[in-house]
Coordinates of C-alpha atoms and ligand atoms in Angstrom, one line a residue:
X1 CA 7.2 -25.6 14.4
X2 CA 6.5 -21.8 13.9
X3 CA 7.6 -20.0 10.8
X4 CA 8.4 -16.4 12.0
X5 CA 7.6 -15.1 8.6
X6 CA 4.1 -16.8 8.3
X7 CA 1.3 -14.4 9.1
X8 CA -2.5 -14.7 8.8
X9 CA -4.3 -11.5 7.9
X10 CA -8.1 -11.4 8.3
X11 CA -9.8 -8.8 6.2
X12 CA -6.9 -9.0 3.7
X13 CA -9.1 -8.0 0.8
X14 CA -10.0 -4.7 2.5
X15 CA -8.5 -1.2 2.3
X16 CA -6.1 -1.3 5.2
X17 CA -5.7 -5.1 5.2
X18 CA -4.6 -5.1 1.6
X19 CA -2.1 -2.2 2.0
X20 CA -0.7 -3.9 5.1
X21 CA -0.2 -7.2 3.1
X22 CA 1.7 -5.2 0.5
X23 CA 4.0 -3.8 3.2
X24 CA 4.4 -7.1 5.0
X25 CA 5.4 -8.8 1.8
X26 CA 7.8 -6.0 1.0
X27 CA 9.4 -6.8 4.4
X28 CA 9.8 -10.6 3.7
X29 CA 6.6 -12.0 5.3
X30 CA 4.5 -14.8 3.8
X31 CA 0.8 -14.1 4.0
X32 CA -2.4 -16.0 4.2
X33 CA -5.5 -13.9 3.8
X34 CA -9.0 -14.7 5.2
X35 CA -11.8 -12.5 3.8
X36 CA -15.4 -13.4 3.1
X37 CA -15.5 -10.6 0.4
X38 CA -18.7 -9.2 1.9
X39 CA -16.9 -5.8 2.0
X40 CA -13.5 -6.5 0.6
X41 CA -12.7 -7.4 -3.1
X42 CA -10.4 -9.8 -4.9
X43 CA -9.4 -6.7 -6.9
X44 CA -7.3 -5.8 -3.9
X45 CA -5.5 -9.1 -3.9
X46 CA -5.0 -9.0 -7.6
X47 CA -3.5 -5.5 -7.2
X48 CA -1.1 -6.8 -4.6
X49 CA 0.0 -9.5 -7.0
X50 CA 0.8 -6.8 -9.6
X51 CA 2.9 -4.9 -7.0
X52 CA 4.7 -7.9 -5.5
X53 CA 4.7 -10.4 -8.4
X54 CA 3.4 -12.9 -5.8
X55 CA -0.1 -14.4 -5.5
X56 CA -1.8 -14.1 -2.1
X57 CA -3.9 -17.1 -1.0
X58 CA -7.3 -16.0 0.3
X59 CA -9.8 -18.1 2.2
X60 CA -13.4 -16.9 1.5
X61 CA -14.6 -17.8 4.9
X62 CA -17.1 -16.1 7.4
X63 CA -15.1 -15.8 10.6
X64 CA -18.3 -16.0 12.6
X65 CA -18.3 -19.7 11.6
X66 CA -15.9 -21.3 14.1
X67 CA -15.6 -24.7 12.3
X68 CA -14.7 -23.1 9.0
X69 CA -12.3 -20.8 10.7
X70 CA -10.6 -23.6 12.6
X71 CA -10.1 -25.5 9.3
X72 CA -7.9 -22.7 7.9
X73 CA -5.5 -23.1 10.8
X74 CA -5.5 -26.9 10.4
X75 CA -4.6 -26.5 6.8
X76 CA -1.8 -23.9 7.5
X77 CA 0.4 -25.1 10.4
X78 CA 3.3 -22.9 11.6
X79 CA 1.5 -19.5 11.6
X80 CA 3.6 -17.1 13.8
X81 CA 1.2 -14.2 14.1
X82 CA -2.3 -12.9 13.2
X83 CA -3.4 -9.4 12.2
X84 CA -7.2 -9.0 12.6
X85 CA -8.8 -6.4 10.4
X86 CA -12.0 -8.2 9.5
X87 CA -14.9 -6.1 10.8
X88 CA -17.7 -3.8 9.5
X89 CA -16.7 -0.2 9.9
X90 CA -19.4 2.2 8.7
X91 CA -20.5 4.5 11.5
X92 CA -23.9 5.4 10.0
X93 CA -24.6 1.7 9.1
X94 CA -23.8 0.6 12.7
X95 CA -26.3 3.2 14.0
X96 CA -29.0 1.7 11.7
X97 CA -28.0 -2.0 12.4
X98 CA -26.3 -2.3 15.8
X99 CA -27.0 -6.1 16.2
X100 CA -25.4 -6.8 12.8
X101 CA -22.3 -5.0 14.0
X102 CA -22.1 -6.7 17.4
X103 CA -22.7 -10.1 15.9
X104 CA -20.1 -9.7 13.1
X105 CA -17.4 -7.7 14.8
X106 CA -17.4 -9.5 18.2
X107 CA -18.1 -13.1 17.1
X108 CA -15.4 -13.0 14.5
X109 CA -12.8 -11.6 17.0
X110 CA -13.7 -14.3 19.6
X111 CA -13.4 -17.1 17.0
X112 CA -10.0 -15.9 15.8
X113 CA -8.7 -15.6 19.4
X114 CA -9.9 -19.1 20.1
X115 CA -8.0 -20.4 17.0
X116 CA -4.9 -18.5 18.1
X117 CA -5.1 -20.3 21.5
X118 CA -5.8 -23.7 19.9
X119 CA -2.9 -23.3 17.6
X120 CA -0.5 -21.8 20.1
X121 CA -0.2 -18.5 18.1
X122 CA 1.0 -15.8 20.5
X123 CA 1.4 -12.7 18.4
X124 CA -1.9 -10.8 17.7
X125 CA -2.4 -7.3 16.2
X126 CA -5.9 -5.9 16.7
X127 CA -7.3 -3.2 14.3
X128 CA -8.7 -0.5 16.5
X129 CA -9.7 3.1 16.1
X130 CA -9.4 6.6 17.5
X131 CA -13.2 6.4 17.8
X132 CA -12.6 4.8 21.2
X133 CA -11.6 8.3 22.5
X134 CA -14.9 9.9 21.5
X135 CA -14.6 13.7 22.0
X136 CA -11.3 13.7 23.9
X137 CA -10.9 16.5 26.4
X138 CA -7.1 16.9 26.0
X139 CA -5.5 17.2 22.5
X140 CA -3.3 15.8 21.1
X141 CA -4.8 12.6 22.5
X142 CA -2.5 10.1 24.1
X143 CA -3.0 6.3 24.6
X144 CA -3.7 6.8 28.3
X145 CA -6.6 9.1 27.6
X146 CA -9.8 7.8 29.2
X147 CA -12.2 5.9 26.9
X148 CA -15.2 8.2 26.5
X149 CA -18.8 7.1 25.7
X150 CA -18.7 5.5 22.3
X151 CA -20.3 7.8 19.6
X152 CA -21.7 4.8 17.7
X153 CA -22.2 1.0 17.9
X154 CA -19.2 0.7 15.5
X155 CA -17.0 2.5 18.0
X156 CA -18.5 0.4 20.8
X157 CA -17.4 -2.8 19.0
X158 CA -13.8 -1.4 18.9
X159 CA -13.9 -0.6 22.6
X160 CA -15.3 -4.1 23.4
X161 CA -12.7 -5.7 21.0
X162 CA -9.9 -4.0 22.8
X163 CA -11.2 -5.1 26.2
X164 CA -11.7 -8.7 25.0
X165 CA -8.0 -8.7 23.7
X166 CA -6.9 -7.3 27.1
X167 CA -8.8 -9.9 29.1
X168 CA -7.3 -12.7 26.9
X169 CA -3.7 -11.5 27.2
X170 CA -3.4 -12.1 30.9
X171 CA 0.3 -12.5 32.1
X172 CA -0.1 -16.2 32.7
X173 CA -0.9 -16.8 29.1
X174 CA 2.1 -16.2 26.7
X175 CA -0.3 -14.4 24.4
X176 CA 0.9 -10.9 23.2
X177 CA -1.5 -8.4 21.7
X178 CA -0.9 -5.0 20.1
X179 CA -3.9 -2.7 19.8
X180 CA -3.4 -0.2 17.0
X181 CA -5.7 2.9 17.1
X182 CA -6.0 4.4 13.6
X183 CA -6.9 8.0 13.1
X184 CA -8.1 8.8 9.6
X185 CA -6.5 6.5 7.1
X186 CA -6.5 8.0 3.6
X187 CA -4.6 7.8 0.3
X188 CA -3.5 4.7 -1.8
X189 CA -0.4 2.7 -2.6
X190 CA 2.0 4.9 -4.6
X191 CA 1.8 2.5 -7.5
X192 CA -2.0 3.2 -7.9
X193 CA -2.4 -0.6 -8.2
X194 CA -4.4 -0.7 -5.0
X195 CA -6.6 1.8 -3.1
X196 CA -9.9 2.3 -1.3
X197 CA -12.8 0.5 -3.1
X198 CA -16.1 2.0 -1.9
X199 CA -18.9 2.3 -4.4
X200 CA -20.8 4.8 -2.3
X201 CA -18.3 6.1 0.2
X202 CA -19.1 8.1 3.4
X203 CA -15.6 9.0 4.3
X204 CA -14.4 12.5 3.2
X205 CA -11.4 11.6 0.9
X206 CA -13.1 9.1 -1.4
X207 CA -16.1 11.5 -1.5
X208 CA -13.7 14.3 -2.6
X209 CA -12.0 12.2 -5.3
X210 CA -15.4 10.8 -6.7
X211 CA -16.7 14.4 -6.8
X212 CA -13.6 15.6 -8.6
X213 CA -13.7 12.8 -11.2
X214 CA -17.4 13.3 -11.8
X215 CA -18.8 10.1 -10.3
X216 CA -20.8 12.5 -8.0
X217 CA -22.0 15.9 -9.2
X218 CA -21.3 17.6 -5.8
X219 CA -20.5 17.0 -2.2
X220 CA -21.3 18.6 1.2
X221 CA -19.2 19.9 4.0
X222 CA -21.1 18.7 7.1
X223 CA -21.1 22.0 9.1
X224 CA -18.8 25.0 9.2
X225 CA -20.0 26.4 12.5
X226 CA -17.8 24.3 14.8
X227 CA -15.5 26.0 17.3
X228 CA -12.4 25.4 15.2
X229 CA -10.0 27.7 13.2
X230 CA -12.2 27.7 10.1
X231 CA -15.4 26.3 11.5
X232 CA -15.0 22.8 10.0
X233 CA -14.1 19.6 11.9
X234 CA -10.5 18.7 12.6
X235 CA -9.1 15.3 12.0
X236 CA -5.7 13.5 11.9
X237 CA -5.3 12.2 8.4
X238 CA -2.7 9.5 8.0
X239 CA -1.5 7.8 4.8
X240 CA -2.7 4.2 4.6
X241 CA 0.9 3.0 3.8
X242 CA 2.1 4.6 7.1
X243 CA -0.7 2.7 8.8
X244 CA 0.3 -0.5 7.0
X245 CA 4.0 -0.2 8.0
X246 CA 3.0 0.2 11.7
X247 CA 1.5 -3.3 11.5
X248 CA 4.7 -4.7 10.2
X249 CA 6.7 -2.9 12.9
X250 CA 4.2 -4.1 15.6
X251 CA 4.6 -7.7 14.5
X252 CA 8.4 -7.4 14.3
X253 CA 8.3 -5.9 17.8
X254 CA 6.4 -8.8 19.3
X255 CA 8.1 -11.6 17.4
X256 CA 11.5 -10.3 18.5
X257 CA 10.0 -10.3 22.1
X258 CA 10.8 -6.6 22.6
X259 CA 7.4 -6.0 24.1
X260 CA 7.4 -5.4 27.9
X261 CA 3.7 -6.0 28.5
X262 CA 1.3 -8.7 27.2
X263 CA -1.1 -6.0 25.8
X264 CA 0.2 -2.7 24.4
X265 CA -1.8 0.1 22.6
X266 CA -0.4 2.6 20.1
X267 CA -2.0 5.6 18.4
X268 CA -1.4 5.7 14.6
X269 CA -1.8 9.3 13.5
X270 CA 0.3 11.9 11.9
X271 CA 0.0 14.1 15.0
X272 CA -1.3 16.9 12.8
X273 CA -4.9 18.3 13.0
X274 CA -6.3 19.3 9.6
X275 CA -9.7 20.9 9.0
X276 CA -12.1 19.7 6.3
X277 CA -11.5 23.0 4.4
X278 CA -7.7 22.7 4.6
X279 CA -7.9 19.1 3.3
X280 CA -10.1 20.3 0.4
X281 CA -7.7 23.1 -0.4
X282 CA -4.8 20.6 -0.4
X283 CA -6.6 18.4 -2.7
X284 CA -7.4 21.2 -5.2
X285 CA -3.8 22.3 -5.1
X286 CA -2.4 18.9 -5.7
X287 CA -4.9 17.7 -8.3
X288 CA -5.6 21.0 -10.1
X289 CA -9.3 20.1 -9.8
X290 CA -11.8 22.7 -8.5
X291 CA -14.2 20.9 -6.1
X292 CA -18.0 21.5 -6.3
X293 CA -19.0 21.5 -2.7
X294 CA -21.8 23.1 -0.6
X295 CA -21.9 23.7 3.2
X296 CA -24.7 21.7 4.8
X297 CA -25.9 20.7 8.3
X298 CA -23.6 19.0 10.8
X299 CA -23.5 15.2 10.7
X300 CA -24.8 13.5 13.9
X301 CA -22.0 11.7 15.8
X302 CA -19.2 13.8 14.4
X303 CA -16.4 14.5 16.8
X304 CA -15.4 18.2 16.6
X305 CA -11.6 17.8 16.8
X306 CA -9.3 14.9 17.3
X307 CA -5.6 14.3 16.5
X308 CA -3.0 12.0 17.9
X309 CA 0.0 12.1 20.1
X310 CA 2.0 9.5 18.3
X311 CA 5.2 9.7 20.5
X312 CA 4.7 6.2 21.8
X313 CA 4.6 4.4 18.4
X314 CA 7.6 6.5 17.2
X315 CA 9.7 5.8 20.3
X316 CA 8.7 2.1 21.0
X317 CA 7.9 0.7 17.5
X318 CA 10.5 2.9 15.7
X319 CA 7.6 3.9 13.4
X320 CA 7.3 7.2 11.5
X321 CA 4.4 8.8 9.6
X322 CA 6.3 9.5 6.4
X323 CA 3.7 10.7 3.9
X324 CA 2.7 14.4 3.8
X325 CA -0.9 15.7 3.3
X326 CA -0.1 16.5 -0.3
X327 CA 1.1 13.0 -0.9
X328 CA -2.1 11.6 0.7
X329 CA -4.1 13.7 -1.7
X330 CA -1.9 12.9 -4.7
X331 CA -2.1 9.1 -4.2
X332 CA -5.8 9.2 -3.5
X333 CA -6.3 11.2 -6.8
X334 CA -4.0 9.0 -8.9
X335 CA -5.9 5.9 -7.6
X336 CA -9.2 7.5 -8.7
X337 CA -7.8 8.3 -12.1
X338 CA -6.5 4.7 -12.4
X339 CA -10.0 3.3 -11.6
X340 CA -11.5 5.5 -14.3
X341 CA -8.9 4.3 -16.8
X342 CA -9.7 0.7 -15.9
X343 CA -13.5 1.3 -16.3
X344 CA -12.9 2.9 -19.7
X345 CA -10.7 0.0 -20.8
X346 CA -13.3 -2.5 -19.6
X347 CA -16.0 -0.7 -21.7
X348 CA -13.8 -1.0 -24.8
X349 CA -13.4 -4.8 -24.4
Ligands
WQD1 C1 -14.1 13.3 8.3 C2 -14.6 14.7 8.3 C3 -17.0 14.8 8.4 C4 -17.8 13.3 4.4 C5 -14.3 7.7 10.1 C6 -14.9 6.6 11.0 C7 -13.9 6.3 12.1 C8 -12.6 5.8 11.4 C9 -12.1 6.9 10.5 C10 -12.4 3.5 11.1 C11 -15.8 14.8 9.3 C12 -16.4 15.5 7.1 C13 -17.1 13.7 5.5 C14 -18.4 14.3 3.6 C15 -17.8 16.0 5.1 N1 -12.9 4.7 10.7 N2 -17.1 15.0 5.9 N3 -18.4 15.6 4.0 O1 -16.0 10.3 10.6 O2 -13.7 11.3 11.1 O3 -14.0 8.8 10.9 O4 -13.1 7.2 9.6 O5 -11.8 3.2 12.1 O6 -14.4 5.3 12.9 O7 -16.0 7.2 11.6 O8 -14.2 10.2 8.9 O9 -14.0 10.8 6.5 O10 -16.3 10.3 7.5 O11 -15.2 12.4 8.1 O12 -17.8 17.2 5.5 O13 -19.1 14.0 2.5 O14 -15.1 15.0 7.0 O15 -18.1 15.6 8.9 O16 -15.7 16.1 9.9 P1 -14.5 10.2 10.4 P2 -15.0 10.9 7.7

């Protein structure tokens, strides 16, 4: 017997997985997390417990091991849906180690899909990325934009993952899948109890907050000679809690059988293009911290400009991107301050 509130989240100890669990629990769902903690951290699940007052069970299992993965489903009958976040996601690392990315990101997805079929679980949300668009010709980019050549093995695994989900959700099988293409998730839960945990981040916003708090002595802007309004790259930054809520809405949409197709794809972006300099200025304004940055060479593989057309998710899922750029910077900064406070408290004990 399915429990419509029982959801399995893979990668639940990660940045987006953890924030999504917080939103799912706030909306009455009961969560089982599966995370091998190779990238995620129990700190995330402990933070969720502080926010919700409820413990989240995590299975420390490598999803590339089919037997161990199947055992989780045997122990937890009645799961109504799965959200699959678990994957490696560093673009530069994927360029250095493509086979590691193909093995991990593809094998884990195939195993989870096989468990869904074996346990008659018919609602599946796949964590995808705007990186499937590459350098889109038309902006803002819509879901029907052609998939361009992947800029990295990481992006390739997202394109392959989407196609595997599409092939598996043929009409004859009752299996429903929603592909969510994230633009640039940033920020942290307003409580500052959870946020992005990256010791040596590559993404812009954690690099900014670590520079501002003194964990790094400076940072670089990777190129200011692009054909954009101020020469720096344009991205669609979206608050991680807006991304989280879209997963809740996608599950509710499928479980209530409102979906008209077996496989549907949605862009998750604010719809606003923001340059690197504009984001830095917003951070300095909100935090009151002057950032020590230099302009350096372009970063290979960077897309010049990309931002979302988010009409489809707004109209069909009833989803809104509620957080402003200032709120993204404020929550990111408050999370960095909270981590510093915890480190200092730990030194005293
Ligand atoms: C944003 C902009 C950099 C760091 C990544 C992943 C993508 C997706 C979203 C998962 C770029 C510039 C950055 C720095 C800088 N992830 N920058 N100095 O590359 O747009 O996308 O996150 O789905 O797959 O690639 O994000 O934050 O790395 O870069 O100037 O120290 O900031 O050049 O223009 P990106 P990012």
